Amino acid sequence: MKTAIQIKNLNFAYSGKQVLHDVTMDITARQVTAFIGPSGCGKSTLIRCINRINDRIPGAEVTGGSVEVHSIDINRKDIDLQELRRRIGMVFQKYNPFPKSIYENVAFSSRLAGLTKRAELDEIVENALKSSALWEEVKDRLHASAFGLSGGQQQRLCIARAIANQPEILLMDEPCAALDPLATLKIEELISELKKQYTIVIVTHNMSQATRCSDMTAFMYLGKLIEYGPTMDVFERPQDPQTEAYVTGTFG
Amino acid sequence: MNSSPHILRDFDNAIAAFKSEVLAMAAKARHNLERAVQALMERNSELANSVIADDDDVDDYERSIDQHGMDILVKYHPMATDLRLVVSSMKISMNLERISDHAVNIAKRAKKISATPELSEVNLIEPLYTLADHLLRDAISSYSDGNSALGASLHTRDKELDRMHKQTTAHFASRMEEAQGRCQEYLHLIFIVRSLERVGDLSSNIGEDAVYLEHAKDIRHKSTLEREMSGEE
């Protein structure tokens, strides 16, 4: 199976405080990889290293090792960050549509890239909304405000906005944390559809969610990757006692 | 196996209560088997009747364990060791219920045999019962103490019971031909030996579940060497 992301001996610090220690892992293309672990274990920092969104935080820096996407070191100085983030989309915990219409949210990055032809934009919007399983629910009100949608719909709109760029990788940082159980299931269903086309990395606090939607699971603790393997192995027969303690709820 | 307490104390209580219920069921099933064989040896129909009646308790245990197992699955979403404990306990309870059914079979045949003139060869059953009971005792210990080496050893020891079963059955079959007037009794004895042989198989299954619980290794249908290696990890 093809490796999409290679993380090699990655060390990362916020203003000199080391938060990731020597993390090494290969993330397979067109699979869902879940990062689990207690708060502060470094899983969000790690996912944010994959599209360099940590760059926006003053004092945050990679202090060693590398992150390679399709064998290209993304921390190279000549990397175009806008292009990198177009290829690696991201969805956050709190859905954050732009204060625009549903249509304009999805068309936003294409317009930014200079696309103006209505027919092409219509096609991009329709495809992205269909891929994010939102089309049927919004096709009659595309020009209504995105804020009129329910929370779950707004999150799927954010996913549509990310995939309108046709990224290769989709990063999801606790995408269901603010959603009700049914909206959560819709996102999970969407994830299993999307993985046919995209490599997905998801940070989740919900272990049942990790078992339902991921192929591989990485357990992190205190900035270290403790265990990484097929999801069913991690939850049914973990190898490391710390993983066992975390997944059984006997931690600390 | 992880033995630290859970953050949720209720989860610990539920797991502890669940495991004690399985052990109580095991004790009951083993006691039923013991009394069934005793009823046969002592020609005690009253004791046989109480074994038959007490099987209802074992059936109740099986239902209750299934329900409590389901409750734990729904309520606490157990993972890793906890998940394996719930799954293997439910399978063990099914095996125990079948062991108690064999005790009932033995008790019913004991009643029929005791209604006929005494047959000295009933004593041939005793060594088979002793071995079957030891297998069952060790199967229960392997589960309760997390002793997977003991659990993995049962399959090999069960082969001795199989050998005794074959030998004793052949003996009773030849006696059927010789003493034709007592065909019925010998047939009952053949079925009793068969039940004890099945108790050995079911105990060996429980041992396999204990290995799965401890090491997450499925040793069913594996060679003796692979079993012993899994049990000793």
Tab-separated table of C-alpha atoms in Angstrom:
chain	number	residue	atom	x	y	z
A	1	MET	CA	0.000	0.000	0.000
A	2	LYS	CA	1.177	3.467	-0.867
A	3	THR	CA	2.481	5.744	1.848
A	4	ALA	CA	1.057	9.257	1.654
A	5	ILE	CA	2.733	10.858	4.659
A	6	GLN	CA	6.054	9.934	6.212
A	7	ILE	CA	6.841	11.389	9.599
A	8	LYS	CA	10.462	10.788	10.518
A	9	ASN	CA	11.918	11.413	13.993
A	10	LEU	CA	9.800	14.532	14.321
A	11	ASN	CA	10.561	16.823	17.226
A	12	PHE	CA	8.506	19.924	17.797
A	13	ALA	CA	8.584	22.709	20.371
A	14	TYR	CA	6.472	25.675	21.393
A	15	SER	CA	8.869	28.464	22.452
A	16	GLY	CA	11.557	25.968	23.418
A	17	LYS	CA	9.166	23.629	25.232
A	18	GLN	CA	9.423	20.239	23.577
A	19	VAL	CA	5.950	18.821	22.849
A	20	LEU	CA	6.656	16.098	20.274
A	21	HIS	CA	9.471	13.637	20.869
A	22	ASP	CA	10.952	11.708	17.999
A	23	VAL	CA	7.670	10.736	16.342
A	24	THR	CA	8.110	8.332	13.420
A	25	MET	CA	5.214	6.912	11.445
A	26	ASP	CA	4.065	6.188	7.904
A	27	ILE	CA	0.487	7.101	7.027
A	28	THR	CA	-1.013	5.022	4.250
A	29	ALA	CA	-2.813	6.646	1.338
A	30	ARG	CA	-6.593	6.294	1.104
A	31	GLN	CA	-6.969	5.018	4.598
A	32	VAL	CA	-8.267	6.648	7.736
A	33	THR	CA	-5.633	7.071	10.433
A	34	ALA	CA	-6.821	8.103	13.888
A	35	PHE	CA	-4.701	9.840	16.514
A	36	ILE	CA	-5.903	9.145	20.045
A	37	GLY	CA	-4.547	10.031	23.463
A	38	PRO	CA	-5.324	12.165	26.502
A	39	SER	CA	-5.515	15.968	26.231
A	40	GLY	CA	-2.094	17.539	25.851
A	41	CYS	CA	-0.496	14.372	24.426
A	42	GLY	CA	0.484	16.139	21.218
A	43	LYS	CA	-1.994	14.601	18.801
A	44	SER	CA	-3.391	17.963	17.618
A	45	THR	CA	0.127	19.392	17.355
A	46	LEU	CA	1.127	16.398	15.256
A	47	ILE	CA	-1.840	16.664	12.868
A	48	ARG	CA	-1.158	20.401	12.536
A	49	CYS	CA	2.443	19.638	11.540
A	50	ILE	CA	1.113	17.884	8.439
A	51	ASN	CA	-0.099	21.112	6.818
A	52	ARG	CA	2.211	23.443	8.753
A	53	ILE	CA	-0.670	25.290	10.305
A	54	ASN	CA	1.416	25.485	13.479
A	55	ASP	CA	3.569	28.030	11.623
A	56	ARG	CA	0.996	30.615	12.587
A	57	ILE	CA	1.831	30.217	16.269
A	58	PRO	CA	4.759	32.429	17.361
A	59	GLY	CA	7.614	30.363	18.768
A	60	ALA	CA	6.310	27.077	17.350
A	61	GLU	CA	8.950	25.192	15.397
A	62	VAL	CA	10.081	21.821	14.174
A	63	THR	CA	13.297	21.162	16.101
A	64	GLY	CA	14.253	17.946	14.377
A	65	GLY	CA	13.163	15.311	11.908
A	66	SER	CA	10.814	15.779	8.987
A	67	VAL	CA	7.322	15.406	7.585
A	68	GLU	CA	7.240	14.219	3.992
A	69	VAL	CA	4.163	14.198	1.810
A	70	HIS	CA	4.722	12.012	-1.229
A	71	SER	CA	8.464	12.147	-0.458
A	72	ILE	CA	8.607	15.943	-0.372
A	73	ASP	CA	9.794	17.521	2.870
A	74	ILE	CA	7.042	20.020	3.621
A	75	ASN	CA	9.241	22.032	5.977
A	76	ARG	CA	11.510	23.074	3.136
A	77	LYS	CA	11.806	26.834	2.860
A	78	ASP	CA	10.661	26.936	-0.762
A	79	ILE	CA	7.333	25.236	-0.077
A	80	ASP	CA	4.346	27.351	-1.138
A	81	LEU	CA	2.134	27.199	1.951
A	82	GLN	CA	-1.026	28.096	0.082
A	83	GLU	CA	-0.441	25.263	-2.361
A	84	LEU	CA	0.459	22.899	0.493
A	85	ARG	CA	-2.814	23.659	2.286
A	86	ARG	CA	-4.765	23.310	-0.941
A	87	ARG	CA	-3.378	19.804	-1.259
A	88	ILE	CA	-3.876	19.095	2.431
A	89	GLY	CA	-7.306	20.266	3.552
A	90	MET	CA	-8.316	20.678	7.158
A	91	VAL	CA	-11.541	20.545	9.140
A	92	PHE	CA	-11.648	21.760	12.719
A	93	GLN	CA	-13.523	20.902	15.893
A	94	LYS	CA	-15.790	23.925	15.711
A	95	TYR	CA	-17.399	24.267	12.320
A	96	ASN	CA	-16.355	27.593	10.866
A	97	PRO	CA	-18.168	28.478	7.643
A	98	PHE	CA	-17.471	31.931	6.216
A	99	PRO	CA	-20.239	34.511	6.732
A	100	LYS	CA	-21.393	33.907	3.170
A	101	SER	CA	-23.919	31.794	1.318
A	102	ILE	CA	-23.629	28.013	1.141
A	103	TYR	CA	-22.601	28.337	-2.508
A	104	GLU	CA	-19.951	30.971	-1.864
A	105	ASN	CA	-18.410	28.972	0.981
A	106	VAL	CA	-17.724	26.069	-1.345
A	107	ALA	CA	-16.738	28.255	-4.311
A	108	PHE	CA	-14.489	30.461	-2.200
A	109	SER	CA	-11.090	28.906	-2.883
A	110	SER	CA	-11.829	28.414	-6.579
A	111	ARG	CA	-12.700	32.104	-6.869
A	112	LEU	CA	-9.518	32.906	-4.940
A	113	ALA	CA	-7.605	30.862	-7.505
A	114	GLY	CA	-9.105	33.098	-10.204
A	115	LEU	CA	-11.920	30.935	-11.511
A	116	THR	CA	-14.865	33.049	-12.628
A	117	LYS	CA	-16.860	30.940	-15.091
A	118	ARG	CA	-20.250	30.304	-13.563
A	119	ALA	CA	-20.757	26.881	-15.120
A	120	GLU	CA	-17.406	25.609	-13.826
A	121	LEU	CA	-18.033	27.010	-10.360
A	122	ASP	CA	-21.511	25.458	-10.334
A	123	GLU	CA	-19.986	22.108	-11.145
A	124	ILE	CA	-17.326	22.362	-8.439
A	125	VAL	CA	-19.933	23.389	-5.845
A	126	GLU	CA	-22.343	20.638	-6.833
A	127	ASN	CA	-19.647	17.935	-6.814
A	128	ALA	CA	-18.213	19.019	-3.475
A	129	LEU	CA	-21.664	19.196	-1.869
A	130	LYS	CA	-22.549	15.789	-3.284
A	131	SER	CA	-19.277	14.303	-2.008
A	132	SER	CA	-19.967	15.687	1.431
A	133	ALA	CA	-23.507	14.249	1.373
A	134	LEU	CA	-25.042	17.695	1.729
A	135	TRP	CA	-26.359	18.341	-1.782
A	136	GLU	CA	-29.833	16.871	-1.311
A	137	GLU	CA	-30.341	18.924	1.831
A	138	VAL	CA	-29.218	22.283	0.444
A	139	LYS	CA	-29.669	22.230	-3.335
A	140	ASP	CA	-32.777	24.425	-3.119
A	141	ARG	CA	-31.171	27.063	-0.922
A	142	LEU	CA	-27.623	27.355	-2.186
A	143	HIS	CA	-27.670	31.111	-1.876
A	144	ALA	CA	-28.981	31.195	1.683
A	145	SER	CA	-26.581	31.998	4.502
A	146	ALA	CA	-24.397	29.103	5.690
A	147	PHE	CA	-25.269	30.062	9.261
A	148	GLY	CA	-28.866	28.918	8.702
A	149	LEU	CA	-27.694	25.306	8.533
A	150	SER	CA	-27.642	22.958	11.520
A	151	GLY	CA	-24.320	22.278	13.252
A	152	GLY	CA	-23.856	18.945	11.495
A	153	GLN	CA	-24.695	20.517	8.140
A	154	GLN	CA	-22.265	23.376	8.774
A	155	GLN	CA	-19.513	20.864	9.508
A	156	ARG	CA	-20.302	18.956	6.305
A	157	LEU	CA	-20.213	22.307	4.504
A	158	CYS	CA	-16.706	22.847	5.886
A	159	ILE	CA	-15.768	19.401	4.582
A	160	ALA	CA	-17.273	20.342	1.186
A	161	ARG	CA	-15.241	23.568	1.251
A	162	ALA	CA	-12.073	21.563	1.921
A	163	ILE	CA	-12.713	18.977	-0.789
A	164	ALA	CA	-13.719	21.586	-3.386
A	165	ASN	CA	-9.945	22.124	-3.644
A	166	GLN	CA	-9.526	18.475	-4.597
A	167	PRO	CA	-6.941	17.897	-1.878
A	168	GLU	CA	-5.045	14.618	-1.536
A	169	ILE	CA	-5.150	14.585	2.215
A	170	LEU	CA	-7.880	15.628	4.612
A	171	LEU	CA	-6.951	16.439	8.207
A	172	MET	CA	-9.772	16.404	10.740
A	173	ASP	CA	-9.140	17.703	14.224
A	174	GLU	CA	-12.006	16.384	16.369
A	175	PRO	CA	-14.558	17.034	13.629
A	176	CYS	CA	-17.507	15.733	15.656
A	177	ALA	CA	-16.692	17.203	19.064
A	178	ALA	CA	-19.409	19.853	18.745
A	179	LEU	CA	-22.040	17.643	17.099
A	180	ASP	CA	-24.946	15.563	18.359
A	181	PRO	CA	-24.799	11.731	17.996
A	182	LEU	CA	-26.766	11.562	14.738
A	183	ALA	CA	-24.808	14.367	13.080
A	184	THR	CA	-21.674	12.539	14.276
A	185	LEU	CA	-22.790	9.337	12.553
A	186	LYS	CA	-23.401	11.260	9.326
A	187	ILE	CA	-19.847	12.603	9.436
A	188	GLU	CA	-18.525	9.100	10.153
A	189	GLU	CA	-20.475	7.733	7.202
A	190	LEU	CA	-19.039	10.539	5.110
A	191	ILE	CA	-15.502	9.697	6.259
A	192	SER	CA	-15.894	6.097	5.119
A	193	GLU	CA	-17.044	7.361	1.703
A	194	LEU	CA	-14.309	9.989	1.439
A	195	LYS	CA	-11.475	7.585	2.182
A	196	LYS	CA	-12.021	6.002	-1.238
A	197	GLN	CA	-10.582	9.201	-2.686
A	198	TYR	CA	-8.617	10.890	0.077
A	199	THR	CA	-6.087	10.053	2.738
A	200	ILE	CA	-7.729	11.009	6.019
A	201	VAL	CA	-6.089	11.742	9.345
A	202	ILE	CA	-8.459	12.289	12.249
A	203	VAL	CA	-7.838	13.360	15.814
A	204	THR	CA	-10.567	12.079	18.107
A	205	HIS	CA	-11.288	11.801	21.798
A	206	ASN	CA	-14.084	9.399	21.039
A	207	MET	CA	-12.611	5.899	21.071
A	208	SER	CA	-15.745	4.279	19.682
A	209	GLN	CA	-15.479	6.687	16.773
A	210	ALA	CA	-11.861	5.675	16.191
A	211	THR	CA	-12.869	1.993	16.146
A	212	ARG	CA	-15.749	2.666	13.760
A	213	CYS	CA	-14.059	4.849	11.192
A	214	SER	CA	-10.317	4.337	11.197
A	215	ASP	CA	-8.114	1.672	9.632
A	216	MET	CA	-5.032	2.547	11.652
A	217	THR	CA	-4.772	4.053	15.125
A	218	ALA	CA	-1.882	5.874	16.752
A	219	PHE	CA	-1.897	6.240	20.528
A	220	MET	CA	0.115	9.201	21.800
A	221	TYR	CA	1.115	10.087	25.327
A	222	LEU	CA	3.268	12.957	26.606
A	223	GLY	CA	4.345	13.869	23.087
A	224	LYS	CA	5.468	10.369	22.184
A	225	LEU	CA	3.966	7.865	19.809
A	226	ILE	CA	3.369	4.912	22.112
A	227	GLU	CA	1.647	2.485	19.796
A	228	TYR	CA	0.648	2.537	16.149
A	229	GLY	CA	-1.097	-0.304	14.376
A	230	PRO	CA	-4.306	-1.603	12.809
A	231	THR	CA	-7.242	-0.124	14.738
A	232	MET	CA	-8.745	-3.471	15.746
A	233	ASP	CA	-5.400	-4.594	17.182
A	234	VAL	CA	-4.983	-1.389	19.172
A	235	PHE	CA	-8.441	-1.708	20.736
A	236	GLU	CA	-8.716	-5.485	21.082
A	237	ARG	CA	-5.142	-6.496	21.853
A	238	PRO	CA	-2.909	-3.498	22.514
A	239	GLN	CA	0.768	-4.331	22.919
A	240	ASP	CA	1.811	-1.499	25.204
A	241	PRO	CA	0.549	-1.350	28.817
A	242	GLN	CA	0.008	2.421	28.478
A	243	THR	CA	-2.267	1.893	25.473
A	244	GLU	CA	-4.097	-0.844	27.373
A	245	ALA	CA	-4.580	1.512	30.340
A	246	TYR	CA	-5.863	4.305	28.099
A	247	VAL	CA	-8.311	2.268	26.022
A	248	THR	CA	-9.697	0.435	29.057
A	249	GLY	CA	-10.054	3.653	31.045
A	250	THR	CA	-7.680	2.689	33.845
A	251	PHE	CA	-5.271	5.523	33.100
A	252	GLY	CA	-3.444	7.541	35.722
B	1	MET	CA	-3.496	-8.517	32.054
B	2	ASN	CA	-4.378	-5.033	33.190
B	3	SER	CA	-5.495	-4.998	36.813
B	4	SER	CA	-5.460	-1.281	37.644
B	5	PRO	CA	-8.799	0.145	38.707
B	6	HIS	CA	-10.916	1.921	36.123
B	7	ILE	CA	-11.536	5.639	36.398
B	8	LEU	CA	-15.235	4.715	36.482
B	9	ARG	CA	-15.712	2.807	39.717
B	10	ASP	CA	-19.080	1.496	38.556
B	11	PHE	CA	-17.313	-0.217	35.670
B	12	ASP	CA	-15.002	-2.009	38.119
B	13	ASN	CA	-18.002	-3.080	40.192
B	14	ALA	CA	-19.876	-4.320	37.113
B	15	ILE	CA	-16.850	-6.319	35.892
B	16	ALA	CA	-16.229	-7.818	39.353
B	17	ALA	CA	-19.904	-8.788	39.772
B	18	PHE	CA	-19.951	-10.250	36.262
B	19	LYS	CA	-16.887	-12.393	36.867
B	20	SER	CA	-18.200	-13.639	40.231
B	21	GLU	CA	-21.432	-14.637	38.550
B	22	VAL	CA	-19.510	-16.761	36.023
B	23	LEU	CA	-17.537	-18.374	38.856
B	24	ALA	CA	-20.727	-19.063	40.816
B	25	MET	CA	-22.210	-20.687	37.712
B	26	ALA	CA	-19.039	-22.751	37.269
B	27	ALA	CA	-19.213	-23.958	40.863
B	28	LYS	CA	-22.874	-24.897	40.393
B	29	ALA	CA	-22.243	-26.778	37.123
B	30	ARG	CA	-19.305	-28.658	38.656
B	31	HIS	CA	-21.357	-29.520	41.728
B	32	ASN	CA	-24.186	-30.814	39.521
B	33	LEU	CA	-21.761	-33.070	37.669
B	34	GLU	CA	-20.337	-34.373	40.942
B	35	ARG	CA	-23.782	-35.151	42.341
B	36	ALA	CA	-24.931	-36.788	39.092
B	37	VAL	CA	-22.006	-39.229	39.219
B	38	GLN	CA	-22.584	-39.729	42.945
B	39	ALA	CA	-26.241	-40.545	42.239
B	40	LEU	CA	-25.052	-43.142	39.720
B	41	MET	CA	-22.504	-44.712	42.066
B	42	GLU	CA	-24.792	-44.733	45.099
B	43	ARG	CA	-27.952	-45.641	43.139
B	44	ASN	CA	-29.606	-42.579	44.628
B	45	SER	CA	-32.638	-41.509	42.566
B	46	GLU	CA	-33.490	-38.677	44.909
B	47	LEU	CA	-30.092	-37.100	44.381
B	48	ALA	CA	-30.468	-37.608	40.612
B	49	ASN	CA	-33.808	-35.761	40.761
B	50	SER	CA	-32.264	-32.825	42.559
B	51	VAL	CA	-29.520	-32.601	39.899
B	52	ILE	CA	-32.215	-32.462	37.220
B	53	ALA	CA	-34.095	-29.755	39.150
B	54	ASP	CA	-30.968	-27.702	39.876
B	55	ASP	CA	-30.100	-27.452	36.204
B	56	ASP	CA	-32.709	-24.667	36.055
B	57	ASP	CA	-30.424	-22.567	38.257
B	58	VAL	CA	-27.594	-23.026	35.770
B	59	ASP	CA	-29.910	-22.015	32.920
B	60	ASP	CA	-30.850	-18.893	34.917
B	61	TYR	CA	-27.164	-18.095	35.385
B	62	GLU	CA	-26.590	-18.377	31.643
B	63	ARG	CA	-29.416	-15.955	30.862
B	64	SER	CA	-28.316	-13.535	33.551
B	65	ILE	CA	-24.652	-13.595	32.435
B	66	ASP	CA	-25.691	-12.912	28.836
B	67	GLN	CA	-27.832	-10.007	29.996
B	68	HIS	CA	-25.135	-8.544	32.234
B	69	GLY	CA	-22.531	-8.999	29.486
B	70	MET	CA	-24.766	-7.108	27.060
B	71	ASP	CA	-25.364	-4.398	29.684
B	72	ILE	CA	-21.602	-3.917	30.113
B	73	LEU	CA	-21.082	-3.759	26.344
B	74	VAL	CA	-23.794	-1.138	25.936
B	75	LYS	CA	-22.993	0.896	29.019
B	76	TYR	CA	-19.202	0.959	29.196
B	77	HIS	CA	-18.016	0.101	25.660
B	78	PRO	CA	-15.240	-2.100	27.049
B	79	MET	CA	-11.980	-2.323	25.140
B	80	ALA	CA	-8.952	-4.635	25.101
B	81	THR	CA	-8.815	-6.866	28.229
B	82	ASP	CA	-12.245	-5.739	29.391
B	83	LEU	CA	-13.802	-6.525	26.025
B	84	ARG	CA	-12.135	-9.928	25.948
B	85	LEU	CA	-13.348	-10.609	29.500
B	86	VAL	CA	-16.976	-9.966	28.521
B	87	VAL	CA	-16.786	-11.993	25.307
B	88	SER	CA	-14.891	-14.944	26.807
B	89	SER	CA	-17.095	-15.023	29.931
B	90	MET	CA	-20.232	-15.241	27.795
B	91	LYS	CA	-18.687	-18.122	25.843
B	92	ILE	CA	-17.571	-19.840	29.044
B	93	SER	CA	-21.064	-19.571	30.473
B	94	MET	CA	-22.420	-21.293	27.356
B	95	ASN	CA	-19.939	-24.143	27.842
B	96	LEU	CA	-20.863	-24.408	31.530
B	97	GLU	CA	-24.529	-24.629	30.684
B	98	ARG	CA	-23.781	-27.535	28.360
B	99	ILE	CA	-21.705	-29.236	31.068
B	100	SER	CA	-24.689	-28.989	33.399
B	101	ASP	CA	-26.886	-30.483	30.659
B	102	HIS	CA	-24.509	-33.455	30.552
B	103	ALA	CA	-24.857	-33.747	34.340
B	104	VAL	CA	-28.625	-33.951	33.769
B	105	ASN	CA	-28.131	-36.656	31.123
B	106	ILE	CA	-26.022	-38.630	33.570
B	107	ALA	CA	-28.584	-38.134	36.369
B	108	LYS	CA	-31.471	-39.324	34.169
B	109	ARG	CA	-29.568	-42.455	33.165
B	110	ALA	CA	-28.465	-42.979	36.795
B	111	LYS	CA	-32.154	-43.123	37.768
B	112	LYS	CA	-32.855	-45.733	35.122
B	113	ILE	CA	-29.829	-47.811	36.093
B	114	SER	CA	-30.733	-47.691	39.786
B	115	ALA	CA	-34.143	-49.198	38.950
B	116	THR	CA	-32.377	-52.373	37.736
B	117	PRO	CA	-30.206	-54.905	39.618
B	118	GLU	CA	-26.757	-53.611	40.625
B	119	LEU	CA	-24.029	-53.648	37.992
B	120	SER	CA	-20.449	-53.730	39.327
B	121	GLU	CA	-18.991	-52.212	36.136
B	122	VAL	CA	-20.537	-48.879	37.042
B	123	ASN	CA	-17.265	-48.404	38.909
B	124	LEU	CA	-15.446	-48.131	35.576
B	125	ILE	CA	-17.032	-44.698	35.247
B	126	GLU	CA	-15.177	-43.305	38.244
B	127	PRO	CA	-11.700	-42.752	36.729
B	128	LEU	CA	-13.299	-41.021	33.723
B	129	TYR	CA	-15.296	-38.783	36.034
B	130	THR	CA	-12.187	-37.978	38.095
B	131	LEU	CA	-10.259	-36.883	35.007
B	132	ALA	CA	-13.227	-34.933	33.564
B	133	ASP	CA	-13.710	-33.191	36.900
B	134	HIS	CA	-10.014	-32.275	37.106
B	135	LEU	CA	-10.162	-30.844	33.607
B	136	LEU	CA	-13.213	-28.805	34.559
B	137	ARG	CA	-11.617	-27.652	37.825
B	138	ASP	CA	-8.463	-26.529	36.009
B	139	ALA	CA	-10.473	-24.860	33.244
B	140	ILE	CA	-12.270	-22.778	35.871
B	141	SER	CA	-8.960	-21.948	37.609
B	142	SER	CA	-7.343	-20.916	34.330
B	143	TYR	CA	-10.189	-18.414	33.875
B	144	SER	CA	-10.395	-17.168	37.454
B	145	ASP	CA	-6.623	-16.883	38.026
B	146	GLY	CA	-5.676	-15.776	34.510
B	147	ASN	CA	-3.497	-18.896	34.224
B	148	SER	CA	-3.233	-19.308	30.478
B	149	ALA	CA	-0.541	-22.017	30.635
B	150	LEU	CA	-3.015	-24.164	32.583
B	151	GLY	CA	-5.762	-23.285	30.071
B	152	ALA	CA	-3.572	-24.238	27.115
B	153	SER	CA	-2.613	-27.572	28.725
B	154	LEU	CA	-6.211	-28.842	28.848
B	155	HIS	CA	-6.412	-29.838	25.208
B	156	THR	CA	-3.543	-32.338	25.580
B	157	ARG	CA	-4.890	-33.687	28.856
B	158	ASP	CA	-8.314	-34.084	27.274
B	159	LYS	CA	-6.779	-36.568	24.826
B	160	GLU	CA	-6.245	-38.972	27.728
B	161	LEU	CA	-9.952	-38.695	28.505
B	162	ASP	CA	-10.747	-39.405	24.834
B	163	ARG	CA	-8.568	-42.512	25.017
B	164	MET	CA	-10.311	-43.708	28.186
B	165	HIS	CA	-13.681	-42.975	26.579
B	166	LYS	CA	-12.857	-45.180	23.596
B	167	GLN	CA	-11.525	-47.985	25.749
B	168	THR	CA	-14.438	-47.982	28.191
B	169	THR	CA	-17.025	-47.709	25.425
B	170	ALA	CA	-15.445	-50.720	23.652
B	171	HIS	CA	-15.577	-52.651	26.911
B	172	PHE	CA	-19.265	-51.858	27.500
B	173	ALA	CA	-20.086	-52.659	23.868
B	174	SER	CA	-18.487	-56.079	24.152
B	175	ARG	CA	-20.324	-56.683	27.424
B	176	MET	CA	-23.593	-55.831	25.660
B	177	GLU	CA	-22.990	-58.720	23.303
B	178	GLU	CA	-22.114	-61.105	26.125
B	179	ALA	CA	-24.796	-60.159	28.629
B	180	GLN	CA	-27.707	-59.569	26.314
B	181	GLY	CA	-30.286	-59.257	29.046
B	182	ARG	CA	-28.584	-56.063	30.293
B	183	CYS	CA	-28.221	-54.277	26.999
B	184	GLN	CA	-30.174	-51.253	28.225
B	185	GLU	CA	-27.919	-50.676	31.237
B	186	TYR	CA	-24.736	-50.952	29.192
B	187	LEU	CA	-26.191	-48.560	26.653
B	188	HIS	CA	-26.894	-46.094	29.474
B	189	LEU	CA	-23.290	-46.478	30.640
B	190	ILE	CA	-21.985	-45.852	27.115
B	191	PHE	CA	-23.956	-42.591	26.989
B	192	ILE	CA	-22.728	-41.596	30.438
B	193	VAL	CA	-19.119	-42.145	29.326
B	194	ARG	CA	-19.903	-40.098	26.242
B	195	SER	CA	-21.225	-37.255	28.431
B	196	LEU	CA	-18.032	-37.287	30.513
B	197	GLU	CA	-15.939	-37.198	27.361
B	198	ARG	CA	-17.949	-34.148	26.240
B	199	VAL	CA	-17.332	-32.478	29.621
B	200	GLY	CA	-13.605	-32.829	28.825
B	201	ASP	CA	-14.096	-31.177	25.408
B	202	LEU	CA	-16.129	-28.337	26.907
B	203	SER	CA	-13.519	-27.819	29.650
B	204	SER	CA	-10.848	-27.645	26.983
B	205	ASN	CA	-12.964	-24.953	25.239
B	206	ILE	CA	-13.059	-22.988	28.499
B	207	GLY	CA	-9.256	-23.276	28.689
B	208	GLU	CA	-9.037	-21.838	25.155
B	209	ASP	CA	-11.224	-18.922	26.210
B	210	ALA	CA	-8.933	-18.313	29.203
B	211	VAL	CA	-5.924	-18.103	26.866
B	212	TYR	CA	-7.820	-15.670	24.628
B	213	LEU	CA	-8.731	-13.577	27.650
B	214	GLU	CA	-5.139	-13.397	28.854
B	215	HIS	CA	-3.141	-13.126	25.631
B	216	ALA	CA	-5.715	-12.271	22.909
B	217	LYS	CA	-4.574	-15.427	21.105
B	218	ASP	CA	-7.082	-17.693	19.427
B	219	ILE	CA	-5.680	-21.216	19.901
B	220	ARG	CA	-8.732	-23.099	18.677
B	221	HIS	CA	-7.883	-25.696	16.036
B	222	LYS	CA	-4.152	-25.174	16.616
B	223	SER	CA	-1.452	-27.819	17.117
B	224	THR	CA	-0.423	-28.882	20.615
B	225	LEU	CA	2.919	-27.074	20.312
B	226	GLU	CA	1.300	-23.809	19.183
B	227	ARG	CA	-1.175	-24.062	22.065
B	228	GLU	CA	1.497	-24.577	24.682
B	229	MET	CA	3.590	-21.733	23.305
B	230	SER	CA	0.580	-19.384	23.410
B	231	GLY	CA	-0.216	-20.351	26.967
B	232	GLU	CA	3.296	-19.674	28.210
B	233	GLU	CA	3.821	-16.238	26.712
